[in-house]
Short mmCIF file of C-alpha atoms and ligand atoms in Angstrom, two decimals:
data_model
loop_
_atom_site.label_atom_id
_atom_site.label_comp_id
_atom_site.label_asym_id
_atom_site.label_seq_id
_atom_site.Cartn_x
_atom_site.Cartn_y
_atom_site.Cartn_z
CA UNK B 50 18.72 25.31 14.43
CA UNK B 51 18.99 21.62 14.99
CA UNK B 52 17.35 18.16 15.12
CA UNK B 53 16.40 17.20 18.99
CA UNK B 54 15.03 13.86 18.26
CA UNK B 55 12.90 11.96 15.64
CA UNK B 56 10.04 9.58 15.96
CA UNK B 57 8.80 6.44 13.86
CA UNK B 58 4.47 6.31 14.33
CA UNK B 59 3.19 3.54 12.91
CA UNK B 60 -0.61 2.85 12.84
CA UNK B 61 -3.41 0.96 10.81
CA UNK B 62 -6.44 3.02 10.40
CA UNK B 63 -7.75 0.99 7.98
CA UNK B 64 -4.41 -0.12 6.84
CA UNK B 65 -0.83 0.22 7.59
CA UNK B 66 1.09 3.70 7.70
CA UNK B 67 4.35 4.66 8.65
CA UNK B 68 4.85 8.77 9.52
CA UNK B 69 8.49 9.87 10.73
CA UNK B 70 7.95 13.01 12.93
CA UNK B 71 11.15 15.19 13.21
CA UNK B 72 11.64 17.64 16.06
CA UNK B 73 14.22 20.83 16.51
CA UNK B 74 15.41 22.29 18.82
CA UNK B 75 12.92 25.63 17.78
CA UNK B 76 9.87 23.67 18.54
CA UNK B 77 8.67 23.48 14.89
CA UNK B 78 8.84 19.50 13.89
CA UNK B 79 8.46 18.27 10.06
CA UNK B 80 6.47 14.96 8.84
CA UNK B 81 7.33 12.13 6.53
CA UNK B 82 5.46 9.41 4.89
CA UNK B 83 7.64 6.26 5.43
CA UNK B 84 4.91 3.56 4.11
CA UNK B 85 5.80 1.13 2.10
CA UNK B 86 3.27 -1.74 1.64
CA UNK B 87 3.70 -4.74 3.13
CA UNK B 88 6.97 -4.36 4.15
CA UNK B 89 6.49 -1.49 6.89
CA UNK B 90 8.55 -2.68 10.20
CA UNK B 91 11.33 -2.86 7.65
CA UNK B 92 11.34 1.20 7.12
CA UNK B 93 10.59 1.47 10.55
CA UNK B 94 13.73 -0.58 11.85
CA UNK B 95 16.05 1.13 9.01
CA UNK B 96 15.02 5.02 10.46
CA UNK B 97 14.91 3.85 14.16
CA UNK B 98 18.06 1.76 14.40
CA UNK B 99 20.20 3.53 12.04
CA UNK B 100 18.75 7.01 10.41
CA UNK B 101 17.66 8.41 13.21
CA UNK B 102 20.96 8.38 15.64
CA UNK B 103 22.91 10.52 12.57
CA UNK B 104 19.98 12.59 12.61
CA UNK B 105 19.97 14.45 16.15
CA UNK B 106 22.03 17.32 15.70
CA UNK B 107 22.02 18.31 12.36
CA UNK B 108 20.58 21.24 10.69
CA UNK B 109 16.96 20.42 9.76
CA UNK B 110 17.61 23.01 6.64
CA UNK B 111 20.39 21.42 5.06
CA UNK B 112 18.43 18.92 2.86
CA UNK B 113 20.67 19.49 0.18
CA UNK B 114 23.65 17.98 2.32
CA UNK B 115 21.26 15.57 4.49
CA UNK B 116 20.13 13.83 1.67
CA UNK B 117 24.04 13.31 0.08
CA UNK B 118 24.65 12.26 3.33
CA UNK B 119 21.72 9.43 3.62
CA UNK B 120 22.18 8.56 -0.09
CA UNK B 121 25.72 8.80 -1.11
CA UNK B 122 27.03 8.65 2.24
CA UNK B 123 25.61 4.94 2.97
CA UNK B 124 27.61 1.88 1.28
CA UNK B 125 24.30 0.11 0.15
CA UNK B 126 22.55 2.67 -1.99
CA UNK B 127 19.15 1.93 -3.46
CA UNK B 128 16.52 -0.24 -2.76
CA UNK B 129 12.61 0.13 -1.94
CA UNK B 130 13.67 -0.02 1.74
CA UNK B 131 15.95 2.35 2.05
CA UNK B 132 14.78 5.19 -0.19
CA UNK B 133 11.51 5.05 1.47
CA UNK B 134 13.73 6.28 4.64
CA UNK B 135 15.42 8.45 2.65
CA UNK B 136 12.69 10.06 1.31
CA UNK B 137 10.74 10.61 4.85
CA UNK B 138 13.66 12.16 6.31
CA UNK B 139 13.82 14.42 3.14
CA UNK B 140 10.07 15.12 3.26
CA UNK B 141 9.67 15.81 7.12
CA UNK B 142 13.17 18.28 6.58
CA UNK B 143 11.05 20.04 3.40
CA UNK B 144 7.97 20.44 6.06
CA UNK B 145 10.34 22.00 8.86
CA UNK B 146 11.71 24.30 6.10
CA UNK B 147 8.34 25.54 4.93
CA UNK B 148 7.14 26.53 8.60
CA UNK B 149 10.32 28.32 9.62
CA UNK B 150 9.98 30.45 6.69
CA UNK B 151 5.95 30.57 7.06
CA UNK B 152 5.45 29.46 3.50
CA UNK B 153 3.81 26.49 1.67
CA UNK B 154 6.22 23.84 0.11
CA UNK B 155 5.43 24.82 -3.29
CA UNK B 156 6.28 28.44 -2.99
CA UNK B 157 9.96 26.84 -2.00
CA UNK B 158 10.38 24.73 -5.63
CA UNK B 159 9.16 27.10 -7.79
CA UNK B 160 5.64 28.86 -6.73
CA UNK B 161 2.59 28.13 -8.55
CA UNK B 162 2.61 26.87 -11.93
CA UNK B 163 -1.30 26.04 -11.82
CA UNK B 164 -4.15 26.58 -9.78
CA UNK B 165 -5.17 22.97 -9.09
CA UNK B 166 -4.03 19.15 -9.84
CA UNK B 167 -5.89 17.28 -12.19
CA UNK B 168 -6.84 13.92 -11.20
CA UNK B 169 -7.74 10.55 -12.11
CA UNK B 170 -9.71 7.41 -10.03
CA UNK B 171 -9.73 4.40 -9.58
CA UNK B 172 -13.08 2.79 -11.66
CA UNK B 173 -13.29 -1.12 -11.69
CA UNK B 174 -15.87 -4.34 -12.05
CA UNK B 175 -16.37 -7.72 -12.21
CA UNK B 176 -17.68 -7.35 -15.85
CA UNK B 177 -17.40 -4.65 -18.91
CA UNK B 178 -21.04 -4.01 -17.94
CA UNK B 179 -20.66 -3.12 -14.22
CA UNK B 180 -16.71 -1.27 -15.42
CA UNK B 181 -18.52 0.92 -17.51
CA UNK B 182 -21.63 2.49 -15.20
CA UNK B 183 -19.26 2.62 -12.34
CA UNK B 184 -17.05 5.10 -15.03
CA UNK B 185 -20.10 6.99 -15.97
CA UNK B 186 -20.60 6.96 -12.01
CA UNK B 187 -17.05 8.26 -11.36
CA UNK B 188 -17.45 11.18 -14.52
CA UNK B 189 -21.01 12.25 -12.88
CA UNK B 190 -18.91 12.88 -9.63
CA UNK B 191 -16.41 15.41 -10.97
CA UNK B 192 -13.64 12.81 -12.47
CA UNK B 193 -12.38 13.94 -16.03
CA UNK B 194 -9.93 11.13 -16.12
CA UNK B 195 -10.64 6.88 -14.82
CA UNK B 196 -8.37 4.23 -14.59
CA UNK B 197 -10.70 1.43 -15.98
CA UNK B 198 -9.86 -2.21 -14.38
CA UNK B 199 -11.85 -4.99 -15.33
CA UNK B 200 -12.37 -8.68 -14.27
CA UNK B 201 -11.23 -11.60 -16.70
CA UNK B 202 -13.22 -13.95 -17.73
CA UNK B 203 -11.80 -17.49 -16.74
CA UNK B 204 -9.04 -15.80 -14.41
CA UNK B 205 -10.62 -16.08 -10.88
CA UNK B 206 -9.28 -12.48 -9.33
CA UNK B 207 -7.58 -10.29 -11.52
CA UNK B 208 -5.22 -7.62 -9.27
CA UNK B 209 -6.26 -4.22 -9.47
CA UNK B 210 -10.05 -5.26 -8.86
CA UNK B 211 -12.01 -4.79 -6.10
CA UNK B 212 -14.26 -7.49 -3.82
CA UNK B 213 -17.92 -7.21 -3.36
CA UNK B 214 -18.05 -3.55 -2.10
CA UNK B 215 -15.27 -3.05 0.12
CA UNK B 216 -12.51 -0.38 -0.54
CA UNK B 217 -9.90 -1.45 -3.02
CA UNK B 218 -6.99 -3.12 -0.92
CA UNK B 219 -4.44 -4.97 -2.68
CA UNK B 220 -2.50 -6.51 0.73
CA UNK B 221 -4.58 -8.69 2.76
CA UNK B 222 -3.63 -9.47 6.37
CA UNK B 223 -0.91 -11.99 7.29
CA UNK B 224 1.46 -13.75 5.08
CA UNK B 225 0.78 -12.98 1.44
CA UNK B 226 -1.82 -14.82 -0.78
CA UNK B 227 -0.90 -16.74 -3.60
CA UNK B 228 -3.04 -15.82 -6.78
CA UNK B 229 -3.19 -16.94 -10.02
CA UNK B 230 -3.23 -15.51 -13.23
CA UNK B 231 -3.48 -15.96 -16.92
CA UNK B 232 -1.64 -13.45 -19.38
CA UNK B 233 -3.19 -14.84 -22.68
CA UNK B 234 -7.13 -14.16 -21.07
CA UNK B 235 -6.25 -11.10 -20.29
CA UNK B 236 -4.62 -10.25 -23.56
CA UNK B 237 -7.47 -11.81 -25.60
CA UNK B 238 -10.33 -9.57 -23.63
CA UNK B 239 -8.79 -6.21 -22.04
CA UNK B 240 -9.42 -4.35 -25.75
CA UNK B 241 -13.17 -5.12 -26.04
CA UNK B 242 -13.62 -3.26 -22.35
CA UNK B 243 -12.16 0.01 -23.96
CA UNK B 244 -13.98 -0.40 -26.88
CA UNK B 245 -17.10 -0.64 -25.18
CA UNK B 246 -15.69 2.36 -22.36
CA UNK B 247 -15.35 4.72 -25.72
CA UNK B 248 -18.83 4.01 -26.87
CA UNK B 249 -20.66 4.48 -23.69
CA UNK B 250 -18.75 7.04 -22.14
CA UNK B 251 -17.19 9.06 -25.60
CA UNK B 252 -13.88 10.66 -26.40
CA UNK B 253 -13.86 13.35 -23.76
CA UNK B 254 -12.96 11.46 -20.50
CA UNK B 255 -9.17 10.55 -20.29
CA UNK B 256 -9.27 6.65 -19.78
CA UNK B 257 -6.24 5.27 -18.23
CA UNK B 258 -5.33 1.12 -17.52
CA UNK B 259 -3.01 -0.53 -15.30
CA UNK B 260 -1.24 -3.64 -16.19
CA UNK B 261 0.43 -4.16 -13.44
CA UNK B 262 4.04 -5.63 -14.83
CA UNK B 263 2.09 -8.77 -16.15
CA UNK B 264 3.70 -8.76 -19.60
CA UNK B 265 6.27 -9.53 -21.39
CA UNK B 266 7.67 -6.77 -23.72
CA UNK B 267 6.02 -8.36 -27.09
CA UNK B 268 2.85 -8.61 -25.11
CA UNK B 269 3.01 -5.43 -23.30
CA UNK B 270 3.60 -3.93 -27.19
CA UNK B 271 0.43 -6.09 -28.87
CA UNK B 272 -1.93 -4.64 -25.95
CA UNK B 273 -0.59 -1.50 -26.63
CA UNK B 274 -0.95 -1.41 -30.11
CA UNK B 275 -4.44 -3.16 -29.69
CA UNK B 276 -5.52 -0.51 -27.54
CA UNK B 277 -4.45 2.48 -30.01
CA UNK B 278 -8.12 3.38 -31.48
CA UNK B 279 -9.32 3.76 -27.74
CA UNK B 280 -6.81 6.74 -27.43
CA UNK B 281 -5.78 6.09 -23.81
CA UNK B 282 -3.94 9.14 -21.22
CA UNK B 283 -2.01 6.36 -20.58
CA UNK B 284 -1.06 2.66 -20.07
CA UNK B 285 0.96 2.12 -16.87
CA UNK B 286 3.68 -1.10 -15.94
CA UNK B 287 3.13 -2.65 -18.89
CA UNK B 288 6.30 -4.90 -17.99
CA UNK B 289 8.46 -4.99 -15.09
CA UNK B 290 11.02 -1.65 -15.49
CA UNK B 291 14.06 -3.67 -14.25
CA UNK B 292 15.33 -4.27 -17.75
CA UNK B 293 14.72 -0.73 -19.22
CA UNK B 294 15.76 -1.46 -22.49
CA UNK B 295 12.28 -3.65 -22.64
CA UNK B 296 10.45 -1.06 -23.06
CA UNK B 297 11.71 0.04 -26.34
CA UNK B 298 9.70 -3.03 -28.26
CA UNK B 299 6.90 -1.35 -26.67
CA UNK B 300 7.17 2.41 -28.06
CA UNK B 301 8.66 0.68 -31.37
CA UNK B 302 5.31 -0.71 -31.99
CA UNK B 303 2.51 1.68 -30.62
CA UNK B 304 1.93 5.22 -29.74
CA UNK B 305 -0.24 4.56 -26.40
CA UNK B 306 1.24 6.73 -24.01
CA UNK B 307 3.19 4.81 -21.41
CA UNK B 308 3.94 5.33 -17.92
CA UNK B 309 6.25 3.60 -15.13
CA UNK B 310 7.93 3.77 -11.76
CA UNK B 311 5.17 3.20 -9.30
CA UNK B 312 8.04 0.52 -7.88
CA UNK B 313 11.34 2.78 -9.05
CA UNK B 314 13.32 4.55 -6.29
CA UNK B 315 16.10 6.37 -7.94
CA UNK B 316 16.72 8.13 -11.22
CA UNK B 317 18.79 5.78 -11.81
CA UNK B 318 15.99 3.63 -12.75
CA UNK B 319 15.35 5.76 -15.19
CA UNK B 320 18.26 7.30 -17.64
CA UNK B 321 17.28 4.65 -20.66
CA UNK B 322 14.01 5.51 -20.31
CA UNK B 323 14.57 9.18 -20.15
CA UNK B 324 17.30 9.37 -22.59
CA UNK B 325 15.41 7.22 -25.26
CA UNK B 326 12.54 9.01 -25.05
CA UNK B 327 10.74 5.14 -24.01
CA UNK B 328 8.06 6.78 -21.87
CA UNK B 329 5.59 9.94 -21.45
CA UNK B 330 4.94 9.43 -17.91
CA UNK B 331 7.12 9.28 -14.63
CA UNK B 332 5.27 7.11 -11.60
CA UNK B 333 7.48 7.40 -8.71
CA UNK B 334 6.50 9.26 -5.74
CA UNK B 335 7.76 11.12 -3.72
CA UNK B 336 7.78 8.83 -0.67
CA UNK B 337 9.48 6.14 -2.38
CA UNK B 338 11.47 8.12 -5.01
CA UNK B 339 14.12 10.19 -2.52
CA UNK B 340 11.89 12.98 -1.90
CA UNK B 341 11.68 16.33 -2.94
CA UNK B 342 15.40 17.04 -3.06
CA UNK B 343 15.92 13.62 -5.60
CA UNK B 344 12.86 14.38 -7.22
CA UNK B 345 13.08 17.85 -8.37
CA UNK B 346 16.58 16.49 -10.26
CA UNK B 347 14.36 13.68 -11.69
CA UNK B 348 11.72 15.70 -12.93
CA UNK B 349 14.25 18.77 -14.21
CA UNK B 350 16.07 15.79 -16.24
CA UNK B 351 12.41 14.44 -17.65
CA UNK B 352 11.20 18.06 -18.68
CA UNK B 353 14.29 17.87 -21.74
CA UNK B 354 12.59 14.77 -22.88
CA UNK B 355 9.52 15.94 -22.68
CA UNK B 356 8.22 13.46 -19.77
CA UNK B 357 5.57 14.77 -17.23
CA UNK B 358 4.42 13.47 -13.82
CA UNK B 359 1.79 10.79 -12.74
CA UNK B 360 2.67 10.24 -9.76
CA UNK B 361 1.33 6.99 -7.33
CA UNK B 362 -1.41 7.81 -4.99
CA UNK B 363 -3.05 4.69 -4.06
CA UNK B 364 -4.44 4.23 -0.51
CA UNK B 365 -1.43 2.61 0.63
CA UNK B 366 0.64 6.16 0.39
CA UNK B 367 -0.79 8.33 3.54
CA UNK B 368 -1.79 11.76 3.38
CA UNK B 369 1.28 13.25 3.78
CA UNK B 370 2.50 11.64 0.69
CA UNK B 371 -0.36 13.02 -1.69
CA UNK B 372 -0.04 16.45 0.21
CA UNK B 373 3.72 17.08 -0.75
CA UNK B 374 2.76 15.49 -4.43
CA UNK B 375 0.12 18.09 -4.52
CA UNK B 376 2.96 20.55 -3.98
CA UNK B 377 5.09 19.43 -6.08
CA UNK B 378 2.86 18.94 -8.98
CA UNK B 379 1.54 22.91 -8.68
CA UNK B 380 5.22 23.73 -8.61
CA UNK B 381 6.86 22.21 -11.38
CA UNK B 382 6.40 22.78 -15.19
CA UNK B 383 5.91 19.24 -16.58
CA UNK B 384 3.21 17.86 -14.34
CA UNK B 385 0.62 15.36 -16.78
CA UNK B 386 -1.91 14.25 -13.69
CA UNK B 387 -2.08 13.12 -10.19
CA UNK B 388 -3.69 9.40 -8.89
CA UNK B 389 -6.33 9.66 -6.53
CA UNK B 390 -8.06 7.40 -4.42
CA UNK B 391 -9.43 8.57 -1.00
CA UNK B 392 -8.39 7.41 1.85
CA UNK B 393 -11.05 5.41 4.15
CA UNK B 394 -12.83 7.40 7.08
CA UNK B 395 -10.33 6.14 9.93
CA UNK B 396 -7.55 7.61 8.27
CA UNK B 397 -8.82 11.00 8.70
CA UNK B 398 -9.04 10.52 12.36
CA UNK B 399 -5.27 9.83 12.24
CA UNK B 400 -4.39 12.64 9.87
CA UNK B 401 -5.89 16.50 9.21
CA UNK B 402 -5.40 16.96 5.62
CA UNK B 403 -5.41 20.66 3.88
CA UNK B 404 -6.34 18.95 0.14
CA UNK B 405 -9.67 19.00 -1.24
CA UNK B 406 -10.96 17.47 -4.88
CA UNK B 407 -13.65 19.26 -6.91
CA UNK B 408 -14.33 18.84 -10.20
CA UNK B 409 -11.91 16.87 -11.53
CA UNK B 410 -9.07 18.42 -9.62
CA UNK B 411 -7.29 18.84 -6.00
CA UNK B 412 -6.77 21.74 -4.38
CA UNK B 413 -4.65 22.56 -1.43
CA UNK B 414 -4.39 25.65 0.86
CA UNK B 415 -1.39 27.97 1.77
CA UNK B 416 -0.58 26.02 5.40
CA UNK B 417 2.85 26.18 6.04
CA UNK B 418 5.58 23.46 4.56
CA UNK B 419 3.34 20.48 3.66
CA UNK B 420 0.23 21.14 5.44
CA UNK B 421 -0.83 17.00 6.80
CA UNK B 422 -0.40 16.84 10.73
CA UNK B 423 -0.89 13.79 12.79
CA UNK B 424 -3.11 13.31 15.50
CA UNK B 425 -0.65 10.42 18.03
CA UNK B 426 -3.08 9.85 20.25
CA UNK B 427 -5.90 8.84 17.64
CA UNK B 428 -2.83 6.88 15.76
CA UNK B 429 -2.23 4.55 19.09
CA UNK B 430 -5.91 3.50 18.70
CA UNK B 431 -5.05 1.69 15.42
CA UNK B 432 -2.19 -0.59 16.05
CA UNK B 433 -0.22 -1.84 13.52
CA UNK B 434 -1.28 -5.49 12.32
CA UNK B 435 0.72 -7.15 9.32
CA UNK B 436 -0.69 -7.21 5.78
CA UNK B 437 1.03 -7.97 2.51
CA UNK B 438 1.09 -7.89 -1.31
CA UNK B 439 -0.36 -10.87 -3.39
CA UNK B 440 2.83 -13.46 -4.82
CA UNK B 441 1.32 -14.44 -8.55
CA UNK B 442 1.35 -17.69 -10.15
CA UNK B 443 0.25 -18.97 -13.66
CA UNK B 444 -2.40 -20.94 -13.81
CA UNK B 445 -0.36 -24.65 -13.94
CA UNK B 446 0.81 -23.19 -10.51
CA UNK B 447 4.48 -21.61 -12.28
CA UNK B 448 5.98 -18.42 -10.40
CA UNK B 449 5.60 -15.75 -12.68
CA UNK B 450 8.38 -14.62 -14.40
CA UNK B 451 7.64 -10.76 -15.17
O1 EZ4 G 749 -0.74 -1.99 -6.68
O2 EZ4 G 749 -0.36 0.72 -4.42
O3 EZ4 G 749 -1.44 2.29 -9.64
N1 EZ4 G 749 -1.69 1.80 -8.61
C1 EZ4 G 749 -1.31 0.59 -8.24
C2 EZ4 G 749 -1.59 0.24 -6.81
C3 EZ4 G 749 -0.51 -0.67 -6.28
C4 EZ4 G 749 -0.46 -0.62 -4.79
C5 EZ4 G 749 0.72 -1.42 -4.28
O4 EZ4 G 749 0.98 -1.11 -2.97
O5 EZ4 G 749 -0.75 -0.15 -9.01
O6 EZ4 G 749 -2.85 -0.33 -6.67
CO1 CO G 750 0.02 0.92 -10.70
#
């Protein structure tokens, strides 16, 4: 069997998504989530001009091999860029293997380990008032677990909240925004929005909060230990992961549940934090994080330290992405829960998905490989237009130094 010829689609239902579609020779092809946000037509460029030419020819079911040979064999390992190719090639190569051998992906990494993927969504408002009936909104609807974001008094937009009523989008289109933002607010009023979460909505949902990388390690640990009596699943990026060793001021300190990675691409990223036992919760996905073949090592070195999944799922990773996450996560042992925001109506035009949520979980059917197909001709009706991530400033106008 062998690779005829691969193809980079990129399209913006909505917003911007990158799918690498690779053929064979046997007429089965495999799909790949390549999106990274706001930087795209790199991706794009890196599989077109340079992954794709030592693709044709190989044997689509050596991912074992392919992936040494994308990772280890290229000089400059790492990087967002690059691992985001990686990991399509990797992903599209799992989805050939699944429908030559007529079986779902996560029947080839271990078969079932549960039923169905627990959840969480994405709740937020412009006040603790509006945060909390949009939870009790979200928990009426099915959701057993929110990720509560909430405006800041005297900090005009605070990431991670939406505008007026449109669909949460963090990149706006053209060159990137400059926003600004002020640590100590946020600092001084995040705790009284969980206190007042608890007492309207009680101790059964699992509440979950986002910081984004906006502290420093002594802040990160005074939120976290301010936030103990609210008994969060988790609290995510509470500083940038670059220096791993931060985080250990962090779990010093408080025993809020952390978790990290949605920006990590490697286990390498990791082995402090693994090792030291620093967090409960792994972030990286699977289209960013080497794909299934570098994330099945990841997640067999986290089950000794007792660290379990969360894996990214914001709108900005396409359906193919949260379909092989869904696989994975029935598959392996230590899965803790899955992010999940839908994707807007145009994006189902694009892609047919085999995932459905219902009470509080997802469920996905036995398609072969991954299950996500992509419709081309629907894709060419949404060209690609350029949209990136927010650059954050204090409020005297100083580049953040996270
Ligand atoms: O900011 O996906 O946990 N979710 C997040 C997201 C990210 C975007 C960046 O592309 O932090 O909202
Ligand atoms: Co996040």
């Amino acid at each position: 069997m062998k690779i005829t010829s691969a193809k980079v689609i990129v399209c913006s239902p909505g917003r911007n998504f990158v799918t690498l579609k690779i053929l064979t020779d046997e007429g089965v092809y495999g799909l790949g989530d390549a999106t990274l946000n706001g930087m795209e037509k790199a991706v794009a460029s890196y599989l077109e001009n340079y992954c794709i030419p030592s693709l044709i020819g190989r044997d689509p079911r050596n991912t074992e091999d392919i992936w040494h040979y994308f990772y280890r064999g290229v000089y400059w390992r790492r990087g967002a860029v690059s691992m985001t190719a990686v990991s399509a090639i990797d992903m599209a190569l799992w989805d050939i293997k699944g429908k030559i051998l007529g079986t779902p992906l996560y029947n080839l990494i271990g078969g079932k380990s549960r039923e169905k993927v627990l959840v969480y969504c994405h709740v937020n408002g412009k006040e603790t008032g509006e945060v909390t009936e949009n939870a009790a909104k979200a928990i009426e609807n099915g959701f057993r677990a929110v990720r509560v974001q909430c405006g800041v008094p005297g900090v005009g937009h605070a990431y991670g909240v939406q505008k007026g009523s449109r669909a949460y989008e963090p990149a706006h289109r053209g060159i990137p925004r400059e926003e600004y933002f002020d640590t100590s607010k946020y600092l001084n009023f995040i705790p009284s929005v969980f206190e007042k979460a608890r007492q309207v909505l009680g101790s059964d949902v699992h509440l979950l909060h986002d910081v984004h990388h906006r502290c420093t390690p002594v802040e990160a640990a005074r939120l976290a230990q301010e936030l103990e009596p609210f008994h969060l699943f988790w609290l995510e990026d509470p500083v940038a992961g670059e220096l791993q060793e931060g985080l250990r001021m962090i779990r010093k300190i408080s025993t809020t549940p952390i978790a990290i990675g949605e920006v990590f691409n490697t286990i390498y990223d990791y082995t402090t934090l693994f090792s030291e036992q620093l967090i409960d919760y792994v972030r990286m996905p699977i289209c960013h994080g080497g794909g299934i073949t570098h994330l099945l090592k990841v997640f067999a070195m986290a089950s000794v330290y007792h660290i379990n999944s969360g894996f990214h799922g914001a709108t900005d990773l396409s359906p193919v992405n949260l379909a092989a996450s869904i696989h994975f996560n029935m598959a392996i042992n230590n899965f803790g829960i899955q992010e999940y925001m839908p994707h807007q109506e145009e994006v189902n035009e694009v892609f047919t998905i085999n995932y459905v949520f219902k009470d509080g979980f997802l469920n996905i059917d036995d398609t072969p490989g991954t299950g996500v197909d992509i419709d081309e001709k629907a894709a060419a009706k949404y060209p690609y237009e350029m949209a990136r991530l927010p650059v954050n400033r204090k409020m005297d106008g100083t580049m953040f130094n996270w």
